[in-house]
PDB file of C-alpha atoms in Angstrom:
ATOM      1  CA  MET X   1       8.653 -22.418  16.197  1.00  0.00           C
ATOM      2  CA  LYS X   2      12.198 -21.204  16.341  1.00  0.00           C
ATOM      3  CA  ARG X   3      12.027 -17.341  17.199  1.00  0.00           C
ATOM      4  CA  LEU X   4      14.107 -14.343  16.624  1.00  0.00           C
ATOM      5  CA  SER X   5      14.649 -11.435  18.976  1.00  0.00           C
ATOM      6  CA  LEU X   6      17.254  -8.931  19.091  1.00  0.00           C
ATOM      7  CA  ARG X   7      19.289  -6.801  21.331  1.00  0.00           C
ATOM      8  CA  CYS X   8      18.712  -3.274  20.443  1.00  0.00           C
ATOM      9  CA  SER X   9      22.201  -1.662  20.292  1.00  0.00           C
ATOM     10  CA  ALA X  10      22.878   1.401  18.396  1.00  0.00           C
ATOM     11  CA  GLY X  11      24.320   0.540  14.495  1.00  0.00           C
ATOM     12  CA  THR X  12      23.539  -3.173  14.987  1.00  0.00           C
ATOM     13  CA  THR X  13      19.956  -4.001  14.920  1.00  0.00           C
ATOM     14  CA  GLY X  14      19.869  -4.130  10.985  1.00  0.00           C
ATOM     15  CA  ALA X  15      22.958  -6.161  10.317  1.00  0.00           C
ATOM     16  CA  VAL X  16      22.879  -8.556  13.407  1.00  0.00           C
ATOM     17  CA  LEU X  17      18.790  -9.271  11.835  1.00  0.00           C
ATOM     18  CA  ALA X  18      19.706  -9.883   8.374  1.00  0.00           C
ATOM     19  CA  ALA X  19      22.427 -12.481   9.206  1.00  0.00           C
ATOM     20  CA  LEU X  20      19.858 -14.225  11.687  1.00  0.00           C
ATOM     21  CA  LEU X  21      17.083 -13.997   9.113  1.00  0.00           C
ATOM     22  CA  SER X  22      19.749 -15.845   6.140  1.00  0.00           C
ATOM     23  CA  ALA X  23      20.615 -18.806   8.482  1.00  0.00           C
ATOM     24  CA  MET X  24      17.216 -19.363   9.957  1.00  0.00           C
ATOM     25  CA  PRO X  25      14.787 -22.487   9.175  1.00  0.00           C
ATOM     26  CA  LEU X  26      11.550 -21.040   7.622  1.00  0.00           C
ATOM     27  CA  ALA X  27       9.591 -24.723   8.138  1.00  0.00           C
ATOM     28  CA  GLY X  28       6.821 -24.239  10.437  1.00  0.00           C
ATOM     29  CA  MET X  29       7.419 -21.025  11.210  1.00  0.00           C
ATOM     30  CA  LEU X  30       4.115 -19.784   9.026  1.00  0.00           C
ATOM     31  CA  ALA X  31       0.745 -20.380  10.951  1.00  0.00           C
ATOM     32  CA  SER X  32      -2.347 -20.090   8.960  1.00  0.00           C
ATOM     33  CA  PRO X  33      -4.660 -17.126  10.205  1.00  0.00           C
ATOM     34  CA  ALA X  34      -6.931 -19.666  11.235  1.00  0.00           C
ATOM     35  CA  ALA X  35      -4.672 -21.560  13.847  1.00  0.00           C
ATOM     36  CA  ALA X  36      -3.056 -18.143  14.783  1.00  0.00           C
ATOM     37  CA  GLU X  37      -6.462 -17.106  16.114  1.00  0.00           C
ATOM     38  CA  ALA X  38      -7.422 -20.599  17.955  1.00  0.00           C
ATOM     39  CA  ALA X  39      -3.913 -20.652  19.386  1.00  0.00           C
ATOM     40  CA  GLN X  40      -4.134 -16.864  20.399  1.00  0.00           C
ATOM     41  CA  ALA X  41      -7.460 -15.515  21.145  1.00  0.00           C
ATOM     42  CA  ASP X  42      -6.842 -15.198  24.746  1.00  0.00           C
ATOM     43  CA  PRO X  43      -5.121 -11.614  25.021  1.00  0.00           C
ATOM     44  CA  ASP X  44      -3.459 -12.215  28.461  1.00  0.00           C
ATOM     45  CA  ARG X  45      -1.711 -15.760  26.816  1.00  0.00           C
ATOM     46  CA  PRO X  46       0.680 -14.093  24.940  1.00  0.00           C
ATOM     47  CA  GLU X  47       2.260 -12.658  27.843  1.00  0.00           C
ATOM     48  CA  ALA X  48       4.871 -15.614  28.112  1.00  0.00           C
ATOM     49  CA  THR X  49       6.191 -14.488  25.202  1.00  0.00           C
ATOM     50  CA  TRP X  50       7.182 -11.296  26.354  1.00  0.00           C
ATOM     51  CA  SER X  51       8.948 -13.040  29.562  1.00  0.00           C
ATOM     52  CA  SER X  52      10.912 -14.893  27.173  1.00  0.00           C
ATOM     53  CA  ILE X  53      12.442 -12.372  24.928  1.00  0.00           C
ATOM     54  CA  ARG X  54      12.463  -9.384  27.355  1.00  0.00           C
ATOM     55  CA  GLY X  55      15.604 -10.226  28.535  1.00  0.00           C
ATOM     56  CA  ASP X  56      17.510 -10.230  24.971  1.00  0.00           C
ATOM     57  CA  ILE X  57      16.102  -7.240  23.923  1.00  0.00           C
ATOM     58  CA  PHE X  58      16.649  -5.202  27.309  1.00  0.00           C
ATOM     59  CA  PRO X  59      19.195  -7.265  29.382  1.00  0.00           C
ATOM     60  CA  SER X  60      18.759  -6.527  32.881  1.00  0.00           C
ATOM     61  CA  ALA X  61      16.879  -3.824  32.798  1.00  0.00           C
ATOM     62  CA  LYS X  62      13.460  -2.519  34.603  1.00  0.00           C
ATOM     63  CA  ILE X  63      10.629  -1.440  32.520  1.00  0.00           C
ATOM     64  CA  ALA X  64       7.921   1.002  34.472  1.00  0.00           C
ATOM     65  CA  ASP X  65       4.357   1.314  32.985  1.00  0.00           C
ATOM     66  CA  ALA X  66       4.340   4.066  31.157  1.00  0.00           C
ATOM     67  CA  GLY X  67       1.267   5.755  32.304  1.00  0.00           C
ATOM     68  CA  ASN X  68      -0.474   8.445  30.157  1.00  0.00           C
ATOM     69  CA  ALA X  69       3.403   9.300  28.705  1.00  0.00           C
ATOM     70  CA  VAL X  70       3.203   7.280  25.757  1.00  0.00           C
ATOM     71  CA  ARG X  71       0.156   5.831  24.131  1.00  0.00           C
ATOM     72  CA  ILE X  72      -0.226   3.299  21.294  1.00  0.00           C
ATOM     73  CA  ASP X  73      -2.830   3.628  18.648  1.00  0.00           C
ATOM     74  CA  ALA X  74      -3.697   0.691  17.074  1.00  0.00           C
ATOM     75  CA  PRO X  75      -6.651  -1.136  15.525  1.00  0.00           C
ATOM     76  CA  GLY X  76      -7.929  -4.108  17.827  1.00  0.00           C
ATOM     77  CA  ARG X  77      -8.671  -6.262  14.712  1.00  0.00           C
ATOM     78  CA  ALA X  78      -6.437  -5.494  11.442  1.00  0.00           C
ATOM     79  CA  GLU X  79      -8.166  -4.963   8.013  1.00  0.00           C
ATOM     80  CA  ASP X  80      -4.234  -6.181   6.449  1.00  0.00           C
ATOM     81  CA  ALA X  81      -2.031  -7.713   8.545  1.00  0.00           C
ATOM     82  CA  ALA X  82       0.539  -6.938   6.127  1.00  0.00           C
ATOM     83  CA  LEU X  83      -0.694  -3.099   6.727  1.00  0.00           C
ATOM     84  CA  VAL X  84      -1.005  -2.804  10.236  1.00  0.00           C
ATOM     85  CA  PRO X  85      -1.361   1.239  10.878  1.00  0.00           C
ATOM     86  CA  LEU X  86       0.042   2.350  14.237  1.00  0.00           C
ATOM     87  CA  THR X  87       0.350   5.543  15.839  1.00  0.00           C
ATOM     88  CA  LEU X  88       2.972   6.310  18.712  1.00  0.00           C
ATOM     89  CA  ALA X  89       2.216   9.185  21.079  1.00  0.00           C
ATOM     90  CA  LEU X  90       4.537  10.548  23.304  1.00  0.00           C
ATOM     91  CA  GLU X  91       4.807  13.184  25.965  1.00  0.00           C
ATOM     92  CA  LEU X  92       6.743  13.652  29.168  1.00  0.00           C
ATOM     93  CA  PRO X  93       4.421  15.331  31.563  1.00  0.00           C
ATOM     94  CA  LYS X  94       5.006  19.104  32.284  1.00  0.00           C
ATOM     95  CA  ASP X  95       6.865  18.885  35.597  1.00  0.00           C
ATOM     96  CA  ASP X  96       9.015  16.026  34.052  1.00  0.00           C
ATOM     97  CA  PRO X  97      12.566  17.922  33.734  1.00  0.00           C
ATOM     98  CA  ARG X  98      14.076  14.831  31.407  1.00  0.00           C
ATOM     99  CA  THR X  99      13.495  14.501  27.595  1.00  0.00           C
ATOM    100  CA  LEU X 100      12.848  11.426  25.447  1.00  0.00           C
ATOM    101  CA  LYS X 101      15.912   9.466  23.891  1.00  0.00           C
ATOM    102  CA  ALA X 102      13.989   7.197  21.726  1.00  0.00           C
ATOM    103  CA  VAL X 103      11.236   4.417  21.352  1.00  0.00           C
ATOM    104  CA  THR X 104      11.450   0.736  20.799  1.00  0.00           C
ATOM    105  CA  LEU X 105       8.341  -1.370  18.932  1.00  0.00           C
ATOM    106  CA  ILE X 106       8.090  -4.260  19.636  1.00  0.00           C
ATOM    107  CA  ILE X 107       5.484  -7.302  18.325  1.00  0.00           C
ATOM    108  CA  ASP X 108       5.567 -10.212  21.097  1.00  0.00           C
ATOM    109  CA  GLU X 109       4.565 -12.706  18.063  1.00  0.00           C
ATOM    110  CA  ASN X 110       6.475 -11.749  15.197  1.00  0.00           C
ATOM    111  CA  PRO X 111       9.364 -14.510  14.017  1.00  0.00           C
ATOM    112  CA  SER X 112      11.353 -10.952  14.716  1.00  0.00           C
ATOM    113  CA  PRO X 113       9.628  -9.606  17.631  1.00  0.00           C
ATOM    114  CA  VAL X 114      12.010  -6.085  17.450  1.00  0.00           C
ATOM    115  CA  ALA X 115      10.089  -4.049  14.773  1.00  0.00           C
ATOM    116  CA  GLY X 116      12.202  -1.156  15.452  1.00  0.00           C
ATOM    117  CA  ARG X 117      14.254   1.548  17.342  1.00  0.00           C
ATOM    118  CA  PHE X 118      13.162   4.813  16.895  1.00  0.00           C
ATOM    119  CA  ALA X 119      16.199   7.274  18.125  1.00  0.00           C
ATOM    120  CA  PHE X 120      15.300  11.251  18.634  1.00  0.00           C
ATOM    121  CA  GLY X 121      17.283  14.344  18.572  1.00  0.00           C
ATOM    122  CA  ASP X 122      17.402  16.650  21.355  1.00  0.00           C
ATOM    123  CA  GLY X 123      15.507  18.321  23.634  1.00  0.00           C
ATOM    124  CA  ILE X 124      12.583  16.364  22.304  1.00  0.00           C
ATOM    125  CA  ARG X 125       9.341  15.729  24.939  1.00  0.00           C
ATOM    126  CA  THR X 126       6.619  15.270  22.852  1.00  0.00           C
ATOM    127  CA  PHE X 127       6.454  13.519  19.874  1.00  0.00           C
ATOM    128  CA  SER X 128       4.083  11.212  17.581  1.00  0.00           C
ATOM    129  CA  LEU X 129       5.043   8.842  15.303  1.00  0.00           C
ATOM    130  CA  SER X 130       2.858   6.822  13.112  1.00  0.00           C
ATOM    131  CA  VAL X 131       4.155   3.683  10.963  1.00  0.00           C
ATOM    132  CA  ARG X 132       2.843   0.620   9.037  1.00  0.00           C
ATOM    133  CA  VAL X 133       3.852  -2.894  10.272  1.00  0.00           C
ATOM    134  CA  ARG X 134       3.301  -6.729   9.506  1.00  0.00           C
ATOM    135  CA  VAL X 135       1.663  -8.504  11.927  1.00  0.00           C
ATOM    136  CA  ASN X 136       2.380 -12.480  11.664  1.00  0.00           C
ATOM    137  CA  SER X 137      -0.177 -13.625  14.569  1.00  0.00           C
ATOM    138  CA  TYR X 138      -2.766 -12.061  17.572  1.00  0.00           C
ATOM    139  CA  SER X 139      -0.086 -10.258  19.561  1.00  0.00           C
ATOM    140  CA  TRP X 140       0.834  -7.736  21.977  1.00  0.00           C
ATOM    141  CA  VAL X 141       2.549  -4.686  20.445  1.00  0.00           C
ATOM    142  CA  ARG X 142       4.503  -2.911  22.723  1.00  0.00           C
ATOM    143  CA  ALA X 143       6.180   0.648  23.047  1.00  0.00           C
ATOM    144  CA  VAL X 144       9.024   0.834  24.789  1.00  0.00           C
ATOM    145  CA  ALA X 145      10.536   4.581  25.215  1.00  0.00           C
ATOM    146  CA  GLU X 146      13.933   5.560  26.976  1.00  0.00           C
ATOM    147  CA  THR X 147      14.320   8.614  28.806  1.00  0.00           C
ATOM    148  CA  SER X 148      17.276  10.600  28.598  1.00  0.00           C
ATOM    149  CA  ASP X 149      17.775   9.445  32.259  1.00  0.00           C
ATOM    150  CA  GLY X 150      18.077   5.641  30.851  1.00  0.00           C
ATOM    151  CA  ALA X 151      14.909   4.956  32.461  1.00  0.00           C
ATOM    152  CA  LEU X 152      12.607   2.592  30.292  1.00  0.00           C
ATOM    153  CA  ILE X 153       8.661   3.084  30.192  1.00  0.00           C
ATOM    154  CA  MET X 154       6.331   1.227  28.338  1.00  0.00           C
ATOM    155  CA  THR X 155       2.740   0.509  26.965  1.00  0.00           C
ATOM    156  CA  LYS X 156       1.030  -1.891  25.010  1.00  0.00           C
ATOM    157  CA  ALA X 157      -2.137  -2.856  22.875  1.00  0.00           C
ATOM    158  CA  TYR X 158      -3.036  -6.134  21.619  1.00  0.00           C
ATOM    159  CA  VAL X 159      -3.589  -6.349  17.701  1.00  0.00           C
ATOM    160  CA  LYS X 160      -5.662  -9.299  16.487  1.00  0.00           C
ATOM    161  CA  ALA X 161      -3.962 -10.213  13.260  1.00  0.00           C
ATOM    162  CA  ALA X 162      -2.455 -12.655  11.075  1.00  0.00           C
ATOM    163  CA  GLY X 163      -0.049 -13.858   8.123  1.00  0.00           C
ATOM    164  CA  GLY X 164       1.095 -10.452   7.851  1.00  0.00           C
ATOM    165  CA  CYS X 165       5.127 -11.211   7.680  1.00  0.00           C
ATOM    166  CA  SER X 166       4.380 -14.159   5.146  1.00  0.00           C
ATOM    167  CA  ALA X 167       2.097 -12.270   3.018  1.00  0.00           C
ATOM    168  CA  PRO X 168       2.827 -11.395  -0.649  1.00  0.00           C
ATOM    169  CA  ALA X 169       3.625  -7.582  -1.724  1.00  0.00           C
ATOM    170  CA  THR X 170       0.925  -5.870  -2.718  1.00  0.00           C
ATOM    171  CA  LYS X 171       2.670  -3.831  -5.414  1.00  0.00           C
ATOM    172  CA  ASP X 172       4.163  -5.290  -8.337  1.00  0.00           C
ATOM    173  CA  THR X 173       7.736  -6.252  -7.334  1.00  0.00           C
ATOM    174  CA  ALA X 174       9.222  -5.240 -10.807  1.00  0.00           C
ATOM    175  CA  GLU X 175       7.579  -2.165 -10.516  1.00  0.00           C
ATOM    176  CA  SER X 176       9.089  -1.714  -7.021  1.00  0.00           C
ATOM    177  CA  ILE X 177      12.431  -2.516  -8.003  1.00  0.00           C
ATOM    178  CA  ALA X 178      12.497   0.249 -10.841  1.00  0.00           C
ATOM    179  CA  LYS X 179      11.201   3.026  -8.777  1.00  0.00           C
ATOM    180  CA  LEU X 180      13.968   1.536  -5.869  1.00  0.00           C
ATOM    181  CA  GLY X 181      15.234   4.125  -3.269  1.00  0.00           C
ATOM    182  CA  GLU X 182      12.588   6.682  -4.800  1.00  0.00           C
ATOM    183  CA  ILE X 183      11.757   9.368  -1.253  1.00  0.00           C
ATOM    184  CA  ARG X 184       8.738  11.446  -1.053  1.00  0.00           C
ATOM    185  CA  PHE X 185       8.256  14.245   1.641  1.00  0.00           C
ATOM    186  CA  ARG X 186       5.291  16.006   2.377  1.00  0.00           C
ATOM    187  CA  SER X 187       4.289  18.393   5.105  1.00  0.00           C
ATOM    188  CA  PHE X 188       0.857  19.002   6.840  1.00  0.00           C
ATOM    189  CA  ALA X 189       1.356  22.550   7.604  1.00  0.00           C
ATOM    190  CA  ASP X 190      -0.958  24.128   5.468  1.00  0.00           C
ATOM    191  CA  SER X 191      -3.609  21.659   6.508  1.00  0.00           C
ATOM    192  CA  GLY X 192      -2.772  23.127  10.376  1.00  0.00           C
ATOM    193  CA  ARG X 193      -1.429  19.681  11.409  1.00  0.00           C
ATOM    194  CA  ALA X 194       2.178  19.764  12.940  1.00  0.00           C
ATOM    195  CA  GLU X 195       3.415  16.751  10.726  1.00  0.00           C
ATOM    196  CA  ALA X 196       5.138  15.603   8.049  1.00  0.00           C
ATOM    197  CA  GLN X 197       5.750  12.495   6.341  1.00  0.00           C
ATOM    198  CA  VAL X 198       8.292  10.069   4.490  1.00  0.00           C
ATOM    199  CA  GLN X 199       7.946   7.571   2.167  1.00  0.00           C
ATOM    200  CA  ILE X 200      10.692   5.316   0.579  1.00  0.00           C
ATOM    201  CA  ARG X 201       9.798   3.109  -2.188  1.00  0.00           C
ATOM    202  CA  HIS X 202      11.246  -0.232  -1.290  1.00  0.00           C
ATOM    203  CA  PRO X 203       9.994  -4.195  -1.208  1.00  0.00           C
ATOM    204  CA  ASN X 204      10.934  -4.759   2.309  1.00  0.00           C
ATOM    205  CA  PHE X 205      11.166  -8.649   1.985  1.00  0.00           C
ATOM    206  CA  SER X 206      10.629 -10.272   5.018  1.00  0.00           C
ATOM    207  CA  GLY X 207      12.245 -13.416   4.163  1.00  0.00           C
ATOM    208  CA  LEU X 208       9.000 -15.195   4.943  1.00  0.00           C
ATOM    209  CA  GLN X 209       7.113 -14.348   1.646  1.00  0.00           C
ATOM    210  CA  MET X 210       7.120 -17.674  -1.038  1.00  0.00           C
ATOM    211  CA  ASP X 211       8.128 -16.508  -4.877  1.00  0.00           C
ATOM    212  CA  GLU X 212       4.478 -18.242  -6.601  1.00  0.00           C
ATOM    213  CA  ALA X 213       6.789 -18.685  -9.840  1.00  0.00           C
ATOM    214  CA  THR X 214       9.883 -20.803  -7.842  1.00  0.00           C
ATOM    215  CA  ARG X 215       7.795 -21.880  -4.973  1.00  0.00           C
ATOM    216  CA  GLY X 216      10.847 -21.116  -3.153  1.00  0.00           C
ATOM    217  CA  TYR X 217      11.594 -17.941  -0.134  1.00  0.00           C
ATOM    218  CA  THR X 218      11.949 -14.371  -1.238  1.00  0.00           C
ATOM    219  CA  PRO X 219      15.198 -13.324   0.634  1.00  0.00           C
ATOM    220  CA  ALA X 220      15.147 -10.901   3.262  1.00  0.00           C
ATOM    221  CA  TRP X 221      15.969  -7.696   2.035  1.00  0.00           C
ATOM    222  CA  PHE X 222      14.891  -4.256   3.441  1.00  0.00           C
ATOM    223  CA  VAL X 223      15.494  -1.247   4.908  1.00  0.00           C
ATOM    224  CA  ARG X 224      17.583  -1.210   7.784  1.00  0.00           C
ATOM    225  CA  GLU X 225      18.167   2.336   8.768  1.00  0.00           C
ATOM    226  CA  VAL X 226      16.610   5.467   8.174  1.00  0.00           C
ATOM    227  CA  GLN X 227      17.683   9.235   9.312  1.00  0.00           C
ATOM    228  CA  VAL X 228      15.395  12.258   9.032  1.00  0.00           C
ATOM    229  CA  LYS X 229      17.008  15.814   9.652  1.00  0.00           C
ATOM    230  CA  GLN X 230      15.863  19.479   9.541  1.00  0.00           C
ATOM    231  CA  GLY X 231      18.876  21.174   8.612  1.00  0.00           C
ATOM    232  CA  ALA X 232      21.680  20.040  11.097  1.00  0.00           C
ATOM    233  CA  LYS X 233      19.300  18.555  13.831  1.00  0.00           C
ATOM    234  CA  LEU X 234      17.998  14.911  14.001  1.00  0.00           C
ATOM    235  CA  ILE X 235      14.390  14.588  14.100  1.00  0.00           C
ATOM    236  CA  PHE X 236      14.273  10.699  13.966  1.00  0.00           C
ATOM    237  CA  ALA X 237      17.157   7.942  12.843  1.00  0.00           C
ATOM    238  CA  MET X 238      15.406   4.152  12.957  1.00  0.00           C
ATOM    239  CA  GLU X 239      17.121   1.121  12.893  1.00  0.00           C
ATOM    240  CA  GLY X 240      14.487  -1.319  11.510  1.00  0.00           C
ATOM    241  CA  GLY X 241      14.022  -4.880  10.464  1.00  0.00           C
ATOM    242  CA  ILE X 242      11.524  -7.116   8.619  1.00  0.00           C
ATOM    243  CA  SER X 243       8.166  -6.359  10.639  1.00  0.00           C
ATOM    244  CA  ILE X 244       8.157  -2.810   8.783  1.00  0.00           C
ATOM    245  CA  SER X 245       5.593  -3.040   5.682  1.00  0.00           C
ATOM    246  CA  GLU X 246       6.821  -2.645   1.843  1.00  0.00           C
ATOM    247  CA  ASP X 247       7.325   1.273   0.835  1.00  0.00           C
ATOM    248  CA  PRO X 248       8.004   2.118   4.574  1.00  0.00           C
ATOM    249  CA  THR X 249       6.052   5.203   5.558  1.00  0.00           C
ATOM    250  CA  PHE X 250       6.609   7.436   8.359  1.00  0.00           C
ATOM    251  CA  ARG X 251       4.356  10.251   9.768  1.00  0.00           C
ATOM    252  CA  PHE X 252       5.776  12.424  12.206  1.00  0.00           C
ATOM    253  CA  SER X 253       5.549  15.771  14.564  1.00  0.00           C
ATOM    254  CA  PHE X 254       7.043  18.277  12.269  1.00  0.00           C
ATOM    255  CA  THR X 255       7.569  21.972  12.633  1.00  0.00           C
ATOM    256  CA  PRO X 256       8.183  23.919   8.996  1.00  0.00           C
ATOM    257  CA  SER X 257      11.050  26.169   8.888  1.00  0.00           C
ATOM    258  CA  ALA X 258      13.677  27.245   6.388  1.00  0.00           C
ATOM    259  CA  ALA X 259      16.181  24.530   7.466  1.00  0.00           C
ATOM    260  CA  PRO X 260      15.698  22.140   4.431  1.00  0.00           C
ATOM    261  CA  VAL X 261      14.703  18.434   5.289  1.00  0.00           C
ATOM    262  CA  SER X 262      17.151  15.506   4.419  1.00  0.00           C
ATOM    263  CA  VAL X 263      16.695  11.910   4.114  1.00  0.00           C
ATOM    264  CA  ARG X 264      18.926   9.081   4.319  1.00  0.00           C
ATOM    265  CA  ALA X 265      18.242   5.465   4.010  1.00  0.00           C
ATOM    266  CA  GLU X 266      20.414   2.534   3.825  1.00  0.00           C
ATOM    267  CA  ASP X 267      19.039  -1.531   3.159  1.00  0.00           C
ATOM    268  CA  THR X 268      20.229  -4.856   4.297  1.00  0.00           C
ATOM    269  CA  GLU X 269      22.240  -4.994   0.561  1.00  0.00           C
ATOM    270  CA  GLY X 270      24.135  -1.305   1.225  1.00  0.00           C
ATOM    271  CA  LYS X 271      22.228   0.721  -1.052  1.00  0.00           C
ATOM    272  CA  ILE X 272      22.012   4.200   0.226  1.00  0.00           C
ATOM    273  CA  PHE X 273      19.190   6.343  -0.810  1.00  0.00           C
ATOM    274  CA  ALA X 274      18.823  10.015  -0.004  1.00  0.00           C
ATOM    275  CA  ARG X 275      17.493  13.530  -1.098  1.00  0.00           C
ATOM    276  CA  THR X 276      16.955  16.227   0.386  1.00  0.00           C
ATOM    277  CA  PHE X 277      13.843  18.726   0.171  1.00  0.00           C
ATOM    278  CA  PRO X 278      12.609  22.024   0.998  1.00  0.00           C
ATOM    279  CA  GLY X 279      11.433  23.105   4.574  1.00  0.00           C
ATOM    280  CA  ASN X 280       8.259  24.292   3.857  1.00  0.00           C
ATOM    281  CA  GLY X 281       7.758  20.544   2.249  1.00  0.00           C
ATOM    282  CA  SER X 282       7.078  22.282  -0.951  1.00  0.00           C
TER     283      SER X 282
END
């Protein structure tokens, strides 16, 4: 099986991923759930995959264990491999003077392992981010955080799921395209939670899904960049790939204020979607 891996350099992830996907052969890439379970039932086995892709993603970089500074909340066995919920919780120790620069989400066994890189605004020391992803076969899921001094720290969780990258869309494609780019924002302040959620309507085709009518593969078409700001301050910016589920949805740390919240997204066809919301989430 031909694998794809990406180097996470700012501004290039989506473009490089789109080019790789358009050129790669699809035959033999899609393992059945039964085959995936038989091949990868042992969570120790996939560490060989990480060894083979790590240098492409983080060339010559040392990666330390994150301890409690980075945590992943992930299902041990996913109910739906195309909609696997993940929550990343990042919190630097009180005596650590550094701040958080970014976190990269990696799914070792996916055809393109880098699910996304999430960059943060200045001064962030604590951040929570939830996202739904596709998992193609039993895999380690990794969160590699970068601190303000350039150091990398990592944690991981093992997820049993298969077929997520090739699974058909759960929603009507015509309806998804008709509502393409609709953006929703919600603050959870009224319920006492310092969180908000952004959803972007988009089919986020992986390039591995089969069109039942033509028996061909639907070309890859996905949201590659997302930027969320509160006033002039960046909350987070994502460079994403095929592993982010349809209708990309992000739940994240947020404190309401008078400053408006702006959301901007761009997909692999160059379509730009943008909307501004009141800072109180109404």
